GROMACS .gro file of C-alpha atoms in nm:
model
  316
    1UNK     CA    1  12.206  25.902  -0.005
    2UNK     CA    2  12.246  25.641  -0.255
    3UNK     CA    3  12.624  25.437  -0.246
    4UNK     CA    4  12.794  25.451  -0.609
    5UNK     CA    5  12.998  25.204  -0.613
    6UNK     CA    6  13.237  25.199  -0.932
    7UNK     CA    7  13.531  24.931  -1.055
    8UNK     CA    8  13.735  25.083  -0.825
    9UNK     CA    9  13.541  24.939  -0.555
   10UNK     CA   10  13.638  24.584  -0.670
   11UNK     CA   11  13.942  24.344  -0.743
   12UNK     CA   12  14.005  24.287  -1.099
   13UNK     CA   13  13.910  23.910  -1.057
   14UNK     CA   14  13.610  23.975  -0.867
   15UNK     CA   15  13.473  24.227  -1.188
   16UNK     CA   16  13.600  23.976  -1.457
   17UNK     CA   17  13.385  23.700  -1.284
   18UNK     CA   18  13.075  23.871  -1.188
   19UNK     CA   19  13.091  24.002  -1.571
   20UNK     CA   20  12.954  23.671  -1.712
   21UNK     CA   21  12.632  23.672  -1.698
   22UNK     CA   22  12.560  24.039  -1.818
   23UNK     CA   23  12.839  23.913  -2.113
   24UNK     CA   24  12.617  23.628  -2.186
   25UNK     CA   25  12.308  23.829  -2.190
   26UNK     CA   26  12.423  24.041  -2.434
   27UNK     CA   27  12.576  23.848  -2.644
   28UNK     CA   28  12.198  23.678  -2.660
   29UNK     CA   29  12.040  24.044  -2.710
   30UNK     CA   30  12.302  24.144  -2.989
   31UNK     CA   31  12.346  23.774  -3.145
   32UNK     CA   32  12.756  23.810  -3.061
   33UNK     CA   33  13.015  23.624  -2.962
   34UNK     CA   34  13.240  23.786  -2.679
   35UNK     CA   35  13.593  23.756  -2.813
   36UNK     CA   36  13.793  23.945  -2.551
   37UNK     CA   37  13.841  24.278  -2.418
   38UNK     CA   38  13.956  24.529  -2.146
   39UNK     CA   39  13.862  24.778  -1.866
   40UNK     CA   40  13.955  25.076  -2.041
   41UNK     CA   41  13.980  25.486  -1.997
   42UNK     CA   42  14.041  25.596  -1.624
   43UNK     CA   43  14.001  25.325  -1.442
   44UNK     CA   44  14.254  25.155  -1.631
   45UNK     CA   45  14.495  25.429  -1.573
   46UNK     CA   46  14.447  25.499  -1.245
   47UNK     CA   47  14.296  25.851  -1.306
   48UNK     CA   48  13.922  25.763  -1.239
   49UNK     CA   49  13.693  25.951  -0.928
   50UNK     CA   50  13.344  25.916  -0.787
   51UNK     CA   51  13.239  26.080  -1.160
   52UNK     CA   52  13.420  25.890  -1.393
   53UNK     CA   53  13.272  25.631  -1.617
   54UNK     CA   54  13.319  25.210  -1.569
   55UNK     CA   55  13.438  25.175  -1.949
   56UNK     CA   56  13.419  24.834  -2.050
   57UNK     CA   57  13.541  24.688  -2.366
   58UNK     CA   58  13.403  24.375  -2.531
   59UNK     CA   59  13.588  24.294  -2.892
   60UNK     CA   60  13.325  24.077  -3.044
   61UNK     CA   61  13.270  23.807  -3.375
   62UNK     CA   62  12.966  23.809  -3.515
   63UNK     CA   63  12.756  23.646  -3.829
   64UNK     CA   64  12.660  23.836  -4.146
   65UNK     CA   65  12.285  23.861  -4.160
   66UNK     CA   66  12.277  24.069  -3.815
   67UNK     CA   67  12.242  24.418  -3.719
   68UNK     CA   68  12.564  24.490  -3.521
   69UNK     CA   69  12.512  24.677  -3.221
   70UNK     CA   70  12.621  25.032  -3.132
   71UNK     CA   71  12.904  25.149  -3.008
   72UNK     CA   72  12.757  25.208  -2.672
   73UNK     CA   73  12.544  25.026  -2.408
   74UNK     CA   74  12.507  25.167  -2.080
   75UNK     CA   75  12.340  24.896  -1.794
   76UNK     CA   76  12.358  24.864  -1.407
   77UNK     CA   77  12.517  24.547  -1.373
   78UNK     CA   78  12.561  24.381  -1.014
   79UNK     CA   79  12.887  24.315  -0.826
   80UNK     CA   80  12.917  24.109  -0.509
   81UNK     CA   81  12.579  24.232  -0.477
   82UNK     CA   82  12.669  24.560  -0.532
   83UNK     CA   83  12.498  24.761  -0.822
   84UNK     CA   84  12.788  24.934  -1.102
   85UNK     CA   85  12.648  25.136  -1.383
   86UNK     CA   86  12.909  25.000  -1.696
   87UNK     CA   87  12.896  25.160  -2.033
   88UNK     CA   88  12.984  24.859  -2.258
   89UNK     CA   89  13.149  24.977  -2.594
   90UNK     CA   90  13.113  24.703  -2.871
   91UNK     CA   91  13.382  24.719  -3.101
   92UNK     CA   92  13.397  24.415  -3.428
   93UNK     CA   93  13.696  24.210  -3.368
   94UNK     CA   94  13.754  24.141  -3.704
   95UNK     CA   95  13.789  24.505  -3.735
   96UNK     CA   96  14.022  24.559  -3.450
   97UNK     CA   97  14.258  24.339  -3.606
   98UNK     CA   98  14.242  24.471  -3.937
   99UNK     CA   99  14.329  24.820  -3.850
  100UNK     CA  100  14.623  24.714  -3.627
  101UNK     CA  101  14.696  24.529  -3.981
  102UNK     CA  102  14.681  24.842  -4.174
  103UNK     CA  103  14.874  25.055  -3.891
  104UNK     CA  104  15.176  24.805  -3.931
  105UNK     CA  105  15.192  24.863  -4.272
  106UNK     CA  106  15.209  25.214  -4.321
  107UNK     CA  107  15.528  25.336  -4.405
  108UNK     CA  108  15.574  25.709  -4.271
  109UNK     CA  109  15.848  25.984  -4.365
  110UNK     CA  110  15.974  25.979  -4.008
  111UNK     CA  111  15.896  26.054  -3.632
  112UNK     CA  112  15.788  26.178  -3.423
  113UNK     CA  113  15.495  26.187  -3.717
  114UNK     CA  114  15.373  26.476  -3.568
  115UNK     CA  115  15.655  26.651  -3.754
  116UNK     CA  116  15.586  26.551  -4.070
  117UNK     CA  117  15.219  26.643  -4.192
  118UNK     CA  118  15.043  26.727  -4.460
  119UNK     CA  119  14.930  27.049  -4.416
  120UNK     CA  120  14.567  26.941  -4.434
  121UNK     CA  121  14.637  26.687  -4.174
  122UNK     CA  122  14.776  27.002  -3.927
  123UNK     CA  123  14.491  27.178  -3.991
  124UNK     CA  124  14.277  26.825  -3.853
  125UNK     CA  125  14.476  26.828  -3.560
  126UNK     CA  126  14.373  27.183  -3.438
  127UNK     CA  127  14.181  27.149  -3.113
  128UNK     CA  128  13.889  27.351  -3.270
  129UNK     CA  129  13.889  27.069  -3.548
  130UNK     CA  130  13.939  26.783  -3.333
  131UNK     CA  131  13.639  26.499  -3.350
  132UNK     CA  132  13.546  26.275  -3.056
  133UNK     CA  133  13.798  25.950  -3.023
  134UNK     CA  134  13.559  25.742  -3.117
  135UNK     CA  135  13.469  25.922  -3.480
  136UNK     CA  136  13.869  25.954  -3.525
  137UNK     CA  137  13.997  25.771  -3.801
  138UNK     CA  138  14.281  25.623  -3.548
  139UNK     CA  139  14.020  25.509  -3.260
  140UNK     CA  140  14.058  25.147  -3.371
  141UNK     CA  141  14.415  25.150  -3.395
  142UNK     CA  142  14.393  25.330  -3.048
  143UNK     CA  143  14.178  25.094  -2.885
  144UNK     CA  144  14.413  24.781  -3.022
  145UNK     CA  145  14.702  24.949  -2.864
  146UNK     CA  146  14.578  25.020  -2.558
  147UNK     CA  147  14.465  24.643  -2.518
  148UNK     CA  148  14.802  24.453  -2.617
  149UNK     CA  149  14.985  24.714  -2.398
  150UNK     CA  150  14.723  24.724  -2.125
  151UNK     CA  151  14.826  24.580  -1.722
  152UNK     CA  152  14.488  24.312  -1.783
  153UNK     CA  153  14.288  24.224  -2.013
  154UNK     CA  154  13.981  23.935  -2.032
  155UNK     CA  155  13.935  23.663  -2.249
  156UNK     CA  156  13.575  23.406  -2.312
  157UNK     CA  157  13.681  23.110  -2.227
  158UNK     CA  158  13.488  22.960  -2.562
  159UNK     CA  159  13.719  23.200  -2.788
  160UNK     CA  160  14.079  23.031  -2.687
  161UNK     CA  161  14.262  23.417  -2.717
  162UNK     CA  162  14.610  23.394  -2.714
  163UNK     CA  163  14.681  23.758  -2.682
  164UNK     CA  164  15.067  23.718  -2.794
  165UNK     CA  165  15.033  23.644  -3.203
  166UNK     CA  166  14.908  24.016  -3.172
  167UNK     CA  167  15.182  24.181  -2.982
  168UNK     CA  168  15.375  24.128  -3.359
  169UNK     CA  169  15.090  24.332  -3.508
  170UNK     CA  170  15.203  24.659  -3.343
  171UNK     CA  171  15.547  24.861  -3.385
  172UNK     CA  172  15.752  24.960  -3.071
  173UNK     CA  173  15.807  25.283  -3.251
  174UNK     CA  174  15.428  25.308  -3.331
  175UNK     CA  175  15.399  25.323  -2.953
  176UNK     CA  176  15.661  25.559  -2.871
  177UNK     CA  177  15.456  25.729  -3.162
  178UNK     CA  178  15.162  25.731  -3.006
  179UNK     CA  179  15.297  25.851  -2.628
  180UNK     CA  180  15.463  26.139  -2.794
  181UNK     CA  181  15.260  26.295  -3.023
  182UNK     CA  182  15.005  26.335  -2.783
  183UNK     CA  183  15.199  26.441  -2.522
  184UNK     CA  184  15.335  26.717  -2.778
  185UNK     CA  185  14.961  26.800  -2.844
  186UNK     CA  186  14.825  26.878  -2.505
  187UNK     CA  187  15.156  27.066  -2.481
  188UNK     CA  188  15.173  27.259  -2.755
  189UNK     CA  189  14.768  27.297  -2.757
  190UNK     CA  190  14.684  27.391  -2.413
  191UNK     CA  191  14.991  27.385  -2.164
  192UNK     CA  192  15.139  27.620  -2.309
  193UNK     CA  193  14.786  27.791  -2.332
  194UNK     CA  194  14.659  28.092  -2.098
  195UNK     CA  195  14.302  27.934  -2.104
  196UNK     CA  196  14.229  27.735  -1.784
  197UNK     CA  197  14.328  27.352  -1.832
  198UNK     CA  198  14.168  27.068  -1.761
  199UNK     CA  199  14.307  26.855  -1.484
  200UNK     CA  200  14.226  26.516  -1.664
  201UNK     CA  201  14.435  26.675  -1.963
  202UNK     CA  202  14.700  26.748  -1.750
  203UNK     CA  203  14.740  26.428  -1.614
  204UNK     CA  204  14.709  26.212  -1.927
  205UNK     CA  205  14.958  26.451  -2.060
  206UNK     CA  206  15.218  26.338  -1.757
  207UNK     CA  207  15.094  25.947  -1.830
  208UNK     CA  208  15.185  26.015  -2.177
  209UNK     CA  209  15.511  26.186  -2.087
  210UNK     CA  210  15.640  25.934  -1.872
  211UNK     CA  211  15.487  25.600  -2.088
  212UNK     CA  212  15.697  25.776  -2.334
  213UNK     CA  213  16.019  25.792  -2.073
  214UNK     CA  214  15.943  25.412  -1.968
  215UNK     CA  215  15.982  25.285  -2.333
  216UNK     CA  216  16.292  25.423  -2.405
  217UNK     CA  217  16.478  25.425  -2.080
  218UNK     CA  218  16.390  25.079  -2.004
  219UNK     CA  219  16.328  24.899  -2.262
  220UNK     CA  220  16.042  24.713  -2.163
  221UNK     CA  221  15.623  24.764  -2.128
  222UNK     CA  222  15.508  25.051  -1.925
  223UNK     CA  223  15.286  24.979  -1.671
  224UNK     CA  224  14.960  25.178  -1.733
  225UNK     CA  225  14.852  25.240  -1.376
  226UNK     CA  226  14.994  25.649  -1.354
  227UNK     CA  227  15.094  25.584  -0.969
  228UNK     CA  228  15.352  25.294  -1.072
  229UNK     CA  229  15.468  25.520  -1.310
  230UNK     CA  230  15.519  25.787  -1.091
  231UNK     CA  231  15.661  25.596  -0.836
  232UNK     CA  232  15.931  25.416  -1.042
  233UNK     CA  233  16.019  25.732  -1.283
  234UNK     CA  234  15.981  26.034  -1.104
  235UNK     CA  235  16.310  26.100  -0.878
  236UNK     CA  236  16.285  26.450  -0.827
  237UNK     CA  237  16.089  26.549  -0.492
  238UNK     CA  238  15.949  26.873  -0.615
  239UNK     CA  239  15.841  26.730  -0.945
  240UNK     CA  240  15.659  26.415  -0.791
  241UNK     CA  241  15.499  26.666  -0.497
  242UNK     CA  242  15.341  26.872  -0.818
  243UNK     CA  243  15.234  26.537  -0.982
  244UNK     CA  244  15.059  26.414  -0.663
  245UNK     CA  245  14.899  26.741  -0.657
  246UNK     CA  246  14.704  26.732  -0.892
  247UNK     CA  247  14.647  26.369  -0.894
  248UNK     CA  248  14.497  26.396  -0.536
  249UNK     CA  249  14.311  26.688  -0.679
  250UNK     CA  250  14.149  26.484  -0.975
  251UNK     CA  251  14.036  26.132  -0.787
  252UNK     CA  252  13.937  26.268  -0.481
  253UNK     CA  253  13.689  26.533  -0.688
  254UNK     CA  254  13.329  26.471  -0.735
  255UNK     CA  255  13.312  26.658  -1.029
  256UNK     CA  256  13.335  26.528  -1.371
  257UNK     CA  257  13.642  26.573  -1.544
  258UNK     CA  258  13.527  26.815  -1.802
  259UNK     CA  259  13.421  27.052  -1.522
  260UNK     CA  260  13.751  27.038  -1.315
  261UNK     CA  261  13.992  27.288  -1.430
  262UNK     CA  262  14.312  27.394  -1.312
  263UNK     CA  263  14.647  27.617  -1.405
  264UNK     CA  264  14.911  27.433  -1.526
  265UNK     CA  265  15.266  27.398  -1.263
  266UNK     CA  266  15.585  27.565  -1.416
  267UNK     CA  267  15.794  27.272  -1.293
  268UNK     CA  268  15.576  26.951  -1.440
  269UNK     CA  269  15.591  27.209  -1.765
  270UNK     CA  270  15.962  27.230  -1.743
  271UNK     CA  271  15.996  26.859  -1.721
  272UNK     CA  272  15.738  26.766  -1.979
  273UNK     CA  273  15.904  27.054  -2.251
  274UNK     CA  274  16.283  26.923  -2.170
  275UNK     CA  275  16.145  26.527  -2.236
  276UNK     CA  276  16.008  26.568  -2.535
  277UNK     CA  277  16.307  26.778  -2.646
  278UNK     CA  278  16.548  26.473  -2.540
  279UNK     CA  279  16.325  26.188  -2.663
  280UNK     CA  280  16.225  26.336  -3.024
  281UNK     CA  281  16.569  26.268  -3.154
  282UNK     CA  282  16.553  25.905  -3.001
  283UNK     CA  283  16.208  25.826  -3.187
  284UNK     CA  284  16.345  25.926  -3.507
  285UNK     CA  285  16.645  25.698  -3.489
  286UNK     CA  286  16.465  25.428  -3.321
  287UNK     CA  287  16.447  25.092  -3.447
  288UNK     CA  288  16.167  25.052  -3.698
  289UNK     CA  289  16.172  24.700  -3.759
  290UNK     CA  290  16.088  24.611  -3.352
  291UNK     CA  291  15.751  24.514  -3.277
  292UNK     CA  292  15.561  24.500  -2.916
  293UNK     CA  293  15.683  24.170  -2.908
  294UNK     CA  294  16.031  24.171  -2.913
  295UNK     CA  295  15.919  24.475  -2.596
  296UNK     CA  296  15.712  24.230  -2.385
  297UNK     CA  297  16.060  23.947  -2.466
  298UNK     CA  298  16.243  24.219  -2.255
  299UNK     CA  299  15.926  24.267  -1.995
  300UNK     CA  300  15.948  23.983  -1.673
  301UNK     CA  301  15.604  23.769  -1.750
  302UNK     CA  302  15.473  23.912  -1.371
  303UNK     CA  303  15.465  24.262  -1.580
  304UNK     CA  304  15.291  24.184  -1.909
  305UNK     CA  305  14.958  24.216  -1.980
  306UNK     CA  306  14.764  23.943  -1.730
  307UNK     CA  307  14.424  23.754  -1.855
  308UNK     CA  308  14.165  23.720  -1.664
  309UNK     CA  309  13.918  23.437  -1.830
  310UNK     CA  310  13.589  23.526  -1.810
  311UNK     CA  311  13.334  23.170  -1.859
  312UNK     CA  312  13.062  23.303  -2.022
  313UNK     CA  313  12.945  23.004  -2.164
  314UNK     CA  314  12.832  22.909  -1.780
  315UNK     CA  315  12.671  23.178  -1.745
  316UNK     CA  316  12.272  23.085  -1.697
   0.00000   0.00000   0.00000
């Protein structure tokens, strides 16, 4: 039988390093220029098994006068020797910024936002009407938030990315924002649901629950890792033995994660209900003029976002 050996199999320096040439080739095949970008989805979070994709971000800059490339590229790349399938996801740089840009600036009614929609926008939010993340209006925005608030990130060395100009381009509320009304979603959408659940749901659900928690009990950036979280958050014996449970059940699965199902645990249901309770008055009087920055001021440098540089422009 064939070895599959994933980014889990590898340190983050080791990945970041062996990534330049495949960077350089495609930046060649596309006519690109790698800006920066992130190991993203499950493997960033901790919540990854055999199954689970090697997501791999590359924000790019490119010339007018060029087809840009899709938003997908799947290729076996090679790590210490070892062969990784990575699906690459191209996403414009320029754009990136600009809808981080336009998230800062909208001014909304109040939060938790998910408490004050249109009714159109309710009726969008309806798992029946829900679109894939990437055809989302908010995926950019998404994907920019998940970068500045991410454990790692990498960086070309030929781009010079200074990743902390951009944690001004993000509200601290727009985060707890973001934690919560997701967390509220799988809650209210299929927790509370008697349909089986998926395990992968349930989980992101607790990440987003305790994220959530981190923000506004400490003050500073949440690591993304679910384990760290876990370990530093969760006090309660019974609670953390339910956690585990289904966090051993998820990465040491060979299935894929929209075939594992599961029922949802009355205590991590009762902790995620009474948290949201507590922390939706908090996000509505939180303070709006606070950006990610004035977050990571608060955050010891060993826990901010670390850059890996990636030389690309030795690649051969």
């Amino acid at each position: 039988m064939d070895i599959k050996y994933t980014f889990s199999d590898f340190p983050l320096d080791v990945i970041f390093r062996s990534m330049a040439p495949f960077i350089a080739n495609l930046e060649q095949a596309f006519h690109i220029t790698a800006v920066c970008g992130q190991i993203a989805g499950g493997r960033a979070m901790g919540l990854s098994n055999s199954k689970s994709d090697n997501d791999f971000d590359i924000f790019y800059e490119q010339a007018e006068g060029f087809t840009p490339p899709g938003l997908k590229y799947i290729q076996e790349v090679t790590i210490c020797g070892k062969p990784v399938v990575v699906e690459f996801n191209f996403i414009n740089f320029h754009k990136l910024v600009n809808a981080a840009k336009t998230a800062f600036s909208q001014e909304h009614q109040g939060y938790p936002t998910t408490f004050y929609r249109s009714a159109s926008e309710v009726e969008s939010f309806l798992p029946e009407n829900i679109l894939p993340r990437w055809e989302r209006s908010e995926y950019l925005f998404t994907k920019f938030h998940t970068f500045i608030m991410g454990d790692n990130y990498w960086y070309a060395a030929s781009s010079r990315f200074d990743i902390r100009p951009h944690w001004k381009m993000e509200k601290t509320i727009d985060a707890l924002d973001y934690y919560f009304v997701r967390a509220y979603g799988n809650y209210q959408n299929y927790l509370t649901a008697s349909a089986p659940l998926h395990v992968r749901r349930y989980l992101n659900c607790i990440w987003q629950t305790l994220s959530l928690e981190w923000i506004l009990t400490r003050g500073t950036k949440p690591p993304v890792h679910i384990k760290h979280l876990i370990e530093e958050l969760v006090t309660s014996s019974s609670l953390k033995d339910s956690i585990y449970h289904f966090y051993d059940l998820n990465c040491n699965s060979d299935i894929d994660k929209k075939d594992l199902f599961c029922t949802s645990d009355d205590t991590i249901n009762q902790y995620i209900f009474r948290s949201l309770c507590r922390y939706k008055e908090e996000l509505h009087n939180y303070n709006r003029s606070e950006t990610i920055y004035d977050l990571m001021q608060r955050t010891p440098p060993a826990k901010r976002s670390i850059g890996y540089l990636i030389p690309v422009n030795t690649a051969s």
